[in-house]
PDB file of C-alpha atoms in Angstrom:
ATOM      1  CA  UNK M   1      55.449-238.655 155.085  1.00 40.00           C
ATOM      2  CA  UNK M   2      52.850-238.046 157.429  1.00 42.00           C
ATOM      3  CA  UNK M   3      49.590-237.041 155.996  1.00 40.00           C
ATOM      4  CA  UNK M   4      46.588-235.689 158.080  1.00 42.00           C
ATOM      5  CA  UNK M   5      43.829-238.284 158.076  1.00 48.00           C
ATOM      6  CA  UNK M   6      41.234-235.792 156.949  1.00 58.00           C
ATOM      7  CA  UNK M   7      43.998-234.409 153.990  1.00 87.00           C
ATOM      8  CA  UNK M   8      42.585-235.185 150.177  1.00 96.00           C
ATOM      9  CA  UNK M   9      45.537-233.987 148.389  1.00 97.00           C
ATOM     10  CA  UNK M  10      48.774-232.976 149.802  1.00 97.00           C
ATOM     11  CA  UNK M  11      52.575-232.428 149.079  1.00 97.00           C
ATOM     12  CA  UNK M  12      55.620-232.358 151.939  1.00 97.00           C
ATOM     13  CA  UNK M  13      58.720-231.058 151.602  1.00 97.00           C
ATOM     14  CA  UNK M  14      58.074-230.206 147.756  1.00 97.00           C
ATOM     15  CA  UNK M  15      61.259-228.141 146.081  1.00 96.00           C
ATOM     16  CA  UNK M  16      60.785-226.812 142.309  1.00 95.00           C
ATOM     17  CA  UNK M  17      63.729-225.806 140.483  1.00 94.00           C
ATOM     18  CA  UNK M  18      64.269-224.314 136.918  1.00 92.00           C
ATOM     19  CA  UNK M  19      67.515-224.244 135.750  1.00 89.00           C
ATOM     20  CA  UNK M  20      69.843-223.317 138.872  1.00 90.00           C
ATOM     21  CA  UNK M  21      67.208-221.546 140.755  1.00 93.00           C
ATOM     22  CA  UNK M  22      65.100-222.721 143.115  1.00 95.00           C
ATOM     23  CA  UNK M  23      61.489-221.515 142.572  1.00 96.00           C
ATOM     24  CA  UNK M  24      59.642-223.120 145.787  1.00 97.00           C
ATOM     25  CA  UNK M  25      61.703-224.940 148.681  1.00 97.00           C
ATOM     26  CA  UNK M  26      60.158-227.583 151.076  1.00 97.00           C
ATOM     27  CA  UNK M  27      56.743-226.905 150.583  1.00 98.00           C
ATOM     28  CA  UNK M  28      53.995-228.297 152.678  1.00 97.00           C
ATOM     29  CA  UNK M  29      50.452-227.886 152.137  1.00 97.00           C
ATOM     30  CA  UNK M  30      47.278-230.303 152.787  1.00 97.00           C
ATOM     31  CA  UNK M  31      43.725-229.285 151.007  1.00 98.00           C
ATOM     32  CA  UNK M  32      40.469-230.768 152.472  1.00 96.00           C
ATOM     33  CA  UNK M  33      37.537-231.046 150.904  1.00 97.00           C
ATOM     34  CA  UNK M  34      35.216-227.968 150.894  1.00 97.00           C
ATOM     35  CA  UNK M  35      38.445-225.985 150.422  1.00 97.00           C
ATOM     36  CA  UNK M  36      39.578-223.428 147.611  1.00 98.00           C
ATOM     37  CA  UNK M  37      42.991-222.638 148.154  1.00 98.00           C
ATOM     38  CA  UNK M  38      44.494-219.478 146.005  1.00 98.00           C
ATOM     39  CA  UNK M  39      47.868-219.549 144.941  1.00 98.00           C
ATOM     40  CA  UNK M  40      49.338-215.858 144.365  1.00 98.00           C
ATOM     41  CA  UNK M  41      52.929-214.707 143.044  1.00 98.00           C
ATOM     42  CA  UNK M  42      54.543-212.567 140.541  1.00 96.00           C
ATOM     43  CA  UNK M  43      54.877-213.632 136.711  1.00 95.00           C
ATOM     44  CA  UNK M  44      57.777-216.568 136.784  1.00 94.00           C
ATOM     45  CA  UNK M  45      57.272-217.357 140.664  1.00 96.00           C
ATOM     46  CA  UNK M  46      56.569-220.881 139.913  1.00 96.00           C
ATOM     47  CA  UNK M  47      53.109-221.166 139.794  1.00 97.00           C
ATOM     48  CA  UNK M  48      52.435-223.060 136.954  1.00 97.00           C
ATOM     49  CA  UNK M  49      55.156-225.603 137.403  1.00 96.00           C
ATOM     50  CA  UNK M  50      53.913-225.993 141.008  1.00 97.00           C
ATOM     51  CA  UNK M  51      50.534-226.849 139.852  1.00 97.00           C
ATOM     52  CA  UNK M  52      52.362-229.319 136.998  1.00 97.00           C
ATOM     53  CA  UNK M  53      54.156-230.839 139.614  1.00 97.00           C
ATOM     54  CA  UNK M  54      51.029-231.197 141.976  1.00 97.00           C
ATOM     55  CA  UNK M  55      48.985-232.875 138.736  1.00 97.00           C
ATOM     56  CA  UNK M  56      52.177-235.188 138.543  1.00 95.00           C
ATOM     57  CA  UNK M  57      53.079-234.035 135.215  1.00 94.00           C
ATOM     58  CA  UNK M  58      56.529-232.586 136.146  1.00 91.00           C
ATOM     59  CA  UNK M  59      58.788-234.504 138.482  1.00 87.00           C
ATOM     60  CA  UNK M  60      59.821-232.468 141.533  1.00 85.00           C
ATOM     61  CA  UNK M  61      63.593-232.437 142.521  1.00 87.00           C
ATOM     62  CA  UNK M  62      62.633-233.282 146.210  1.00 93.00           C
ATOM     63  CA  UNK M  63      59.379-234.376 148.229  1.00 95.00           C
ATOM     64  CA  UNK M  64      55.869-235.956 147.490  1.00 94.00           C
ATOM     65  CA  UNK M  65      52.722-235.422 146.410  1.00 97.00           C
ATOM     66  CA  UNK M  66      49.796-237.440 147.624  1.00 96.00           C
ATOM     67  CA  UNK M  67      45.701-237.849 146.733  1.00 96.00           C
ATOM     68  CA  UNK M  68      43.929-239.417 149.930  1.00 93.00           C
ATOM     69  CA  UNK M  69      46.848-240.480 151.482  1.00 92.00           C
ATOM     70  CA  UNK M  70      48.668-241.991 148.813  1.00 95.00           C
ATOM     71  CA  UNK M  71      51.925-240.833 146.880  1.00 94.00           C
ATOM     72  CA  UNK M  72      50.569-239.902 143.616  1.00 94.00           C
ATOM     73  CA  UNK M  73      53.410-241.946 141.750  1.00 91.00           C
ATOM     74  CA  UNK M  74      51.886-245.057 142.777  1.00 94.00           C
ATOM     75  CA  UNK M  75      48.971-244.493 141.015  1.00 94.00           C
ATOM     76  CA  UNK M  76      48.312-244.913 137.185  1.00 94.00           C
ATOM     77  CA  UNK M  77      47.612-242.021 135.233  1.00 93.00           C
ATOM     78  CA  UNK M  78      43.869-242.750 134.305  1.00 93.00           C
ATOM     79  CA  UNK M  79      42.858-243.512 138.048  1.00 95.00           C
ATOM     80  CA  UNK M  80      44.421-240.294 138.765  1.00 96.00           C
ATOM     81  CA  UNK M  81      42.189-238.504 136.279  1.00 95.00           C
ATOM     82  CA  UNK M  82      39.223-239.639 137.614  1.00 96.00           C
ATOM     83  CA  UNK M  83      39.680-238.008 140.997  1.00 97.00           C
ATOM     84  CA  UNK M  84      42.085-235.063 139.704  1.00 98.00           C
ATOM     85  CA  UNK M  85      41.715-232.441 136.998  1.00 98.00           C
ATOM     86  CA  UNK M  86      44.084-230.087 135.607  1.00 98.00           C
ATOM     87  CA  UNK M  87      42.959-226.846 133.755  1.00 98.00           C
ATOM     88  CA  UNK M  88      46.041-225.660 132.267  1.00 96.00           C
ATOM     89  CA  UNK M  89      46.874-222.321 131.377  1.00 93.00           C
ATOM     90  CA  UNK M  90      46.648-222.357 127.874  1.00 89.00           C
ATOM     91  CA  UNK M  91      44.836-225.058 125.707  1.00 88.00           C
ATOM     92  CA  UNK M  92      45.776-225.900 121.659  1.00 85.00           C
ATOM     93  CA  UNK M  93      43.101-227.307 119.652  1.00 85.00           C
ATOM     94  CA  UNK M  94      44.634-229.830 117.216  1.00 80.00           C
ATOM     95  CA  UNK M  95      41.978-231.516 115.503  1.00 85.00           C
ATOM     96  CA  UNK M  96      38.598-230.291 114.288  1.00 89.00           C
ATOM     97  CA  UNK M  97      36.062-230.688 116.948  1.00 94.00           C
ATOM     98  CA  UNK M  98      32.459-229.415 118.292  1.00 97.00           C
ATOM     99  CA  UNK M  99      32.345-227.529 121.747  1.00 98.00           C
ATOM    100  CA  UNK M 100      30.066-230.603 123.001  1.00 97.00           C
ATOM    101  CA  UNK M 101      32.951-233.185 121.717  1.00 96.00           C
ATOM    102  CA  UNK M 102      35.707-230.870 123.366  1.00 97.00           C
ATOM    103  CA  UNK M 103      33.798-231.138 126.537  1.00 97.00           C
ATOM    104  CA  UNK M 104      33.224-234.284 126.691  1.00 96.00           C
ATOM    105  CA  UNK M 105      37.071-235.308 126.807  1.00 95.00           C
ATOM    106  CA  UNK M 106      36.329-234.456 130.373  1.00 96.00           C
ATOM    107  CA  UNK M 107      34.505-238.044 130.090  1.00 96.00           C
ATOM    108  CA  UNK M 108      37.504-240.078 128.588  1.00 94.00           C
ATOM    109  CA  UNK M 109      38.989-241.155 132.261  1.00 94.00           C
ATOM    110  CA  UNK M 110      35.335-242.582 132.903  1.00 93.00           C
ATOM    111  CA  UNK M 111      35.175-244.542 129.477  1.00 90.00           C
ATOM    112  CA  UNK M 112      36.391-247.756 129.230  1.00 76.00           C
ATOM    113  CA  UNK M 113      39.095-248.515 126.473  1.00 76.00           C
ATOM    114  CA  UNK M 114      36.694-250.189 124.144  1.00 71.00           C
ATOM    115  CA  UNK M 115      33.763-248.173 125.132  1.00 80.00           C
ATOM    116  CA  UNK M 116      31.906-245.187 123.741  1.00 85.00           C
ATOM    117  CA  UNK M 117      29.853-242.282 125.702  1.00 84.00           C
ATOM    118  CA  UNK M 118      26.866-243.249 127.592  1.00 92.00           C
ATOM    119  CA  UNK M 119      24.056-241.323 127.213  1.00 94.00           C
ATOM    120  CA  UNK M 120      24.630-240.029 130.812  1.00 96.00           C
ATOM    121  CA  UNK M 121      28.117-239.185 129.860  1.00 95.00           C
ATOM    122  CA  UNK M 122      26.706-237.079 127.126  1.00 96.00           C
ATOM    123  CA  UNK M 123      24.111-235.496 129.751  1.00 97.00           C
ATOM    124  CA  UNK M 124      26.989-234.506 131.723  1.00 98.00           C
ATOM    125  CA  UNK M 125      28.697-232.952 129.153  1.00 97.00           C
ATOM    126  CA  UNK M 126      25.883-230.636 128.344  1.00 98.00           C
ATOM    127  CA  UNK M 127      25.362-229.886 131.605  1.00 98.00           C
ATOM    128  CA  UNK M 128      28.783-228.768 132.229  1.00 98.00           C
ATOM    129  CA  UNK M 129      28.000-226.792 129.137  1.00 98.00           C
ATOM    130  CA  UNK M 130      25.178-225.370 130.409  1.00 98.00           C
ATOM    131  CA  UNK M 131      26.961-224.142 133.725  1.00 98.00           C
ATOM    132  CA  UNK M 132      29.270-221.832 131.645  1.00 98.00           C
ATOM    133  CA  UNK M 133      26.769-220.564 129.298  1.00 97.00           C
ATOM    134  CA  UNK M 134      28.012-222.431 126.133  1.00 98.00           C
ATOM    135  CA  UNK M 135      25.047-225.020 125.707  1.00 97.00           C
ATOM    136  CA  UNK M 136      23.472-223.178 122.792  1.00 97.00           C
ATOM    137  CA  UNK M 137      27.108-223.498 121.107  1.00 97.00           C
ATOM    138  CA  UNK M 138      27.386-227.591 121.572  1.00 97.00           C
ATOM    139  CA  UNK M 139      27.494-228.001 117.474  1.00 97.00           C
ATOM    140  CA  UNK M 140      29.784-224.953 116.769  1.00 97.00           C
ATOM    141  CA  UNK M 141      33.579-225.737 115.879  1.00 96.00           C
ATOM    142  CA  UNK M 142      35.587-225.239 118.450  1.00 96.00           C
ATOM    143  CA  UNK M 143      37.848-223.136 116.226  1.00 94.00           C
ATOM    144  CA  UNK M 144      34.914-220.531 115.775  1.00 95.00           C
ATOM    145  CA  UNK M 145      34.950-219.564 119.827  1.00 96.00           C
ATOM    146  CA  UNK M 146      36.313-216.387 120.935  1.00 96.00           C
ATOM    147  CA  UNK M 147      39.155-216.574 123.354  1.00 95.00           C
ATOM    148  CA  UNK M 148      36.836-215.920 126.253  1.00 96.00           C
ATOM    149  CA  UNK M 149      34.411-218.642 125.194  1.00 97.00           C
ATOM    150  CA  UNK M 150      37.260-220.934 124.799  1.00 97.00           C
ATOM    151  CA  UNK M 151      38.141-220.680 127.964  1.00 97.00           C
ATOM    152  CA  UNK M 152      34.863-221.106 129.528  1.00 98.00           C
ATOM    153  CA  UNK M 153      34.933-224.477 127.388  1.00 98.00           C
ATOM    154  CA  UNK M 154      38.135-225.393 129.057  1.00 98.00           C
ATOM    155  CA  UNK M 155      36.349-225.009 132.015  1.00 98.00           C
ATOM    156  CA  UNK M 156      33.246-227.141 131.016  1.00 98.00           C
ATOM    157  CA  UNK M 157      35.681-229.885 130.469  1.00 98.00           C
ATOM    158  CA  UNK M 158      37.317-230.002 133.774  1.00 98.00           C
ATOM    159  CA  UNK M 159      33.612-229.743 135.426  1.00 98.00           C
ATOM    160  CA  UNK M 160      32.488-232.535 133.284  1.00 98.00           C
ATOM    161  CA  UNK M 161      35.372-234.853 134.450  1.00 98.00           C
ATOM    162  CA  UNK M 162      33.547-234.868 137.959  1.00 98.00           C
ATOM    163  CA  UNK M 163      36.884-235.091 140.006  1.00 98.00           C
ATOM    164  CA  UNK M 164      37.501-234.751 143.728  1.00 98.00           C
ATOM    165  CA  UNK M 165      40.680-232.313 143.221  1.00 98.00           C
ATOM    166  CA  UNK M 166      40.524-229.465 140.969  1.00 98.00           C
ATOM    167  CA  UNK M 167      43.972-227.980 139.673  1.00 98.00           C
ATOM    168  CA  UNK M 168      43.415-224.671 138.017  1.00 98.00           C
ATOM    169  CA  UNK M 169      45.996-222.528 136.345  1.00 98.00           C
ATOM    170  CA  UNK M 170      44.718-219.107 135.839  1.00 97.00           C
ATOM    171  CA  UNK M 171      41.294-220.271 135.426  1.00 97.00           C
ATOM    172  CA  UNK M 172      40.059-216.357 134.625  1.00 97.00           C
ATOM    173  CA  UNK M 173      42.285-215.796 131.955  1.00 94.00           C
ATOM    174  CA  UNK M 174      40.727-214.341 128.765  1.00 94.00           C
ATOM    175  CA  UNK M 175      37.210-213.634 130.812  1.00 97.00           C
ATOM    176  CA  UNK M 176      35.768-210.692 131.175  1.00 97.00           C
ATOM    177  CA  UNK M 177      34.800-209.351 134.888  1.00 97.00           C
ATOM    178  CA  UNK M 178      31.082-210.916 135.075  1.00 97.00           C
ATOM    179  CA  UNK M 179      32.456-214.172 133.621  1.00 97.00           C
ATOM    180  CA  UNK M 180      35.777-214.224 136.167  1.00 98.00           C
ATOM    181  CA  UNK M 181      32.814-213.865 139.046  1.00 98.00           C
ATOM    182  CA  UNK M 182      30.833-216.752 137.301  1.00 98.00           C
ATOM    183  CA  UNK M 183      33.912-219.258 136.959  1.00 98.00           C
ATOM    184  CA  UNK M 184      35.211-218.670 140.433  1.00 98.00           C
ATOM    185  CA  UNK M 185      31.999-219.543 141.807  1.00 98.00           C
ATOM    186  CA  UNK M 186      31.384-222.186 139.891  1.00 98.00           C
ATOM    187  CA  UNK M 187      34.264-223.572 141.338  1.00 98.00           C
ATOM    188  CA  UNK M 188      33.697-222.380 145.058  1.00 98.00           C
ATOM    189  CA  UNK M 189      30.259-224.462 144.744  1.00 98.00           C
ATOM    190  CA  UNK M 190      32.352-227.282 143.545  1.00 98.00           C
ATOM    191  CA  UNK M 191      34.114-227.142 146.548  1.00 98.00           C
ATOM    192  CA  UNK M 192      31.144-226.272 148.921  1.00 97.00           C
ATOM    193  CA  UNK M 193      30.019-229.666 147.320  1.00 97.00           C
ATOM    194  CA  UNK M 194      33.057-231.439 148.720  1.00 97.00           C
ATOM    195  CA  UNK M 195      35.856-231.249 146.111  1.00 97.00           C
ATOM    196  CA  UNK M 196      39.190-229.619 146.924  1.00 98.00           C
ATOM    197  CA  UNK M 197      40.293-226.662 144.471  1.00 98.00           C
ATOM    198  CA  UNK M 198      43.590-225.319 144.035  1.00 98.00           C
ATOM    199  CA  UNK M 199      43.652-222.058 141.881  1.00 98.00           C
ATOM    200  CA  UNK M 200      46.448-219.629 140.611  1.00 98.00           C
ATOM    201  CA  UNK M 201      45.018-216.397 140.551  1.00 98.00           C
ATOM    202  CA  UNK M 202      46.293-213.270 139.235  1.00 95.00           C
ATOM    203  CA  UNK M 203      43.499-210.703 140.852  1.00 96.00           C
ATOM    204  CA  UNK M 204      44.506-210.946 144.729  1.00 97.00           C
ATOM    205  CA  UNK M 205      40.863-209.656 145.142  1.00 97.00           C
ATOM    206  CA  UNK M 206      39.167-212.480 143.580  1.00 98.00           C
ATOM    207  CA  UNK M 207      41.403-214.473 145.865  1.00 98.00           C
ATOM    208  CA  UNK M 208      40.053-212.240 148.760  1.00 98.00           C
ATOM    209  CA  UNK M 209      36.614-213.151 148.033  1.00 97.00           C
ATOM    210  CA  UNK M 210      36.790-216.516 147.136  1.00 98.00           C
ATOM    211  CA  UNK M 211      39.679-218.646 148.682  1.00 98.00           C
ATOM    212  CA  UNK M 212      39.783-219.969 152.235  1.00 98.00           C
ATOM    213  CA  UNK M 213      43.460-219.993 152.306  1.00 98.00           C
ATOM    214  CA  UNK M 214      46.115-218.543 150.238  1.00 98.00           C
ATOM    215  CA  UNK M 215      49.675-219.750 149.438  1.00 98.00           C
ATOM    216  CA  UNK M 216      52.142-217.192 148.323  1.00 98.00           C
ATOM    217  CA  UNK M 217      55.195-217.847 145.928  1.00 98.00           C
ATOM    218  CA  UNK M 218      58.125-215.465 146.233  1.00 98.00           C
ATOM    219  CA  UNK M 219      59.940-217.516 143.294  1.00 97.00           C
ATOM    220  CA  UNK M 220      63.048-217.410 145.567  1.00 96.00           C
ATOM    221  CA  UNK M 221      61.841-220.598 147.603  1.00 97.00           C
ATOM    222  CA  UNK M 222      60.216-218.619 150.313  1.00 97.00           C
ATOM    223  CA  UNK M 223      56.348-219.190 150.670  1.00 98.00           C
ATOM    224  CA  UNK M 224      53.853-217.899 153.066  1.00 98.00           C
ATOM    225  CA  UNK M 225      50.436-220.111 153.574  1.00 98.00           C
ATOM    226  CA  UNK M 226      47.474-219.009 155.824  1.00 98.00           C
ATOM    227  CA  UNK M 227      43.946-218.190 156.064  1.00 98.00           C
ATOM    228  CA  UNK M 228      43.055-215.307 153.039  1.00 98.00           C
ATOM    229  CA  UNK M 229      42.059-212.678 155.790  1.00 96.00           C
ATOM    230  CA  UNK M 230      45.154-213.503 157.964  1.00 96.00           C
ATOM    231  CA  UNK M 231      48.018-213.891 154.840  1.00 97.00           C
ATOM    232  CA  UNK M 232      46.985-211.269 152.722  1.00 97.00           C
ATOM    233  CA  UNK M 233      47.993-207.995 153.840  1.00 96.00           C
ATOM    234  CA  UNK M 234      49.793-204.961 152.476  1.00 96.00           C
ATOM    235  CA  UNK M 235      53.444-205.982 153.590  1.00 96.00           C
ATOM    236  CA  UNK M 236      53.180-209.245 152.477  1.00 97.00           C
ATOM    237  CA  UNK M 237      51.423-208.592 149.116  1.00 97.00           C
ATOM    238  CA  UNK M 238      53.911-205.507 148.482  1.00 96.00           C
ATOM    239  CA  UNK M 239      57.089-208.304 149.156  1.00 96.00           C
ATOM    240  CA  UNK M 240      55.064-210.633 146.699  1.00 97.00           C
ATOM    241  CA  UNK M 241      54.393-207.943 143.966  1.00 96.00           C
ATOM    242  CA  UNK M 242      57.692-205.928 144.610  1.00 94.00           C
ATOM    243  CA  UNK M 243      54.803-203.113 144.176  1.00 94.00           C
ATOM    244  CA  UNK M 244      53.263-201.048 146.652  1.00 95.00           C
ATOM    245  CA  UNK M 245      49.831-202.653 147.451  1.00 96.00           C
ATOM    246  CA  UNK M 246      47.425-200.387 149.203  1.00 95.00           C
ATOM    247  CA  UNK M 247      43.872-202.084 151.304  1.00 95.00           C
ATOM    248  CA  UNK M 248      40.994-200.244 150.982  1.00 95.00           C
ATOM    249  CA  UNK M 249      37.532-200.566 151.822  1.00 93.00           C
ATOM    250  CA  UNK M 250      34.611-202.310 150.011  1.00 91.00           C
ATOM    251  CA  UNK M 251      31.272-202.988 151.624  1.00 90.00           C
ATOM    252  CA  UNK M 252      32.679-205.258 154.417  1.00 90.00           C
ATOM    253  CA  UNK M 253      35.396-206.767 152.793  1.00 92.00           C
ATOM    254  CA  UNK M 254      38.844-205.531 152.407  1.00 94.00           C
ATOM    255  CA  UNK M 255      40.383-205.167 148.705  1.00 95.00           C
ATOM    256  CA  UNK M 256      43.680-204.338 147.681  1.00 97.00           C
ATOM    257  CA  UNK M 257      45.345-201.962 144.622  1.00 96.00           C
ATOM    258  CA  UNK M 258      48.319-201.276 143.394  1.00 93.00           C
ATOM    259  CA  UNK M 259      49.806-197.706 143.836  1.00 84.00           C
ATOM    260  CA  UNK M 260      52.368-198.073 140.969  1.00 77.00           C
ATOM    261  CA  UNK M 261      55.223-197.266 143.240  1.00 70.00           C
ATOM    262  CA  UNK M 262      58.338-199.592 142.907  1.00 69.00           C
ATOM    263  CA  UNK M 263      58.797-201.269 146.426  1.00 60.00           C
ATOM    264  CA  UNK M 264      61.731-200.664 148.349  1.00 60.00           C
ATOM    265  CA  UNK M 265      64.103-203.513 148.993  1.00 56.00           C
TER     266      UNK M 265
END
């Protein structure tokens, strides 16, 4: 496998199946530091399975995933967790914990087996809570949070992890419009500071505003990849979502709306 020298995170010839259905075939993506890649597709198109495969949590049928040119399968899980964070679509809280304790889970990959969190770790956890406007709830039981607050806490947890690569599965789930924008601004900032960010999104217009490139998954093995301004157009998005998508001008940006008409097959 040949990995571009500037690539921080990549996959080559990746194939993802479920049952007898090929969702993604021969996927080749290389993500550099400073880049935010948006992943778009219908429900069931393989977005979550792709993210889990990229994180090394699910084996691919074929292909490789590499972190800094090293095959992910050859790296230990704790070493991976120091450099790569996965924000899952849904998070379950099995045990009672405070908001700060939950954010501090992101520091575990950086702490030795028989060590406690340092003052620096705690400061990092508190800073992550402040970034998502939850610092005042640090002592609250996590079970008392609303759905949106819990999602922001999950974001704080991956921020506290301080990885080089963020894999975000629907990071804006349960968030109101302002917090959706705040969350993506945070990850846009992390990318601008040198991280690589890959995020699945349902809102195509958030991808328009924040993603450098977009990966479109059609759910039948096919995919498109390119600069956001090039790959997001009415024709591709209509095929992707199987509903007519129309471009509208907003300020100096082209956004997209679904007309509600079923696209011709």
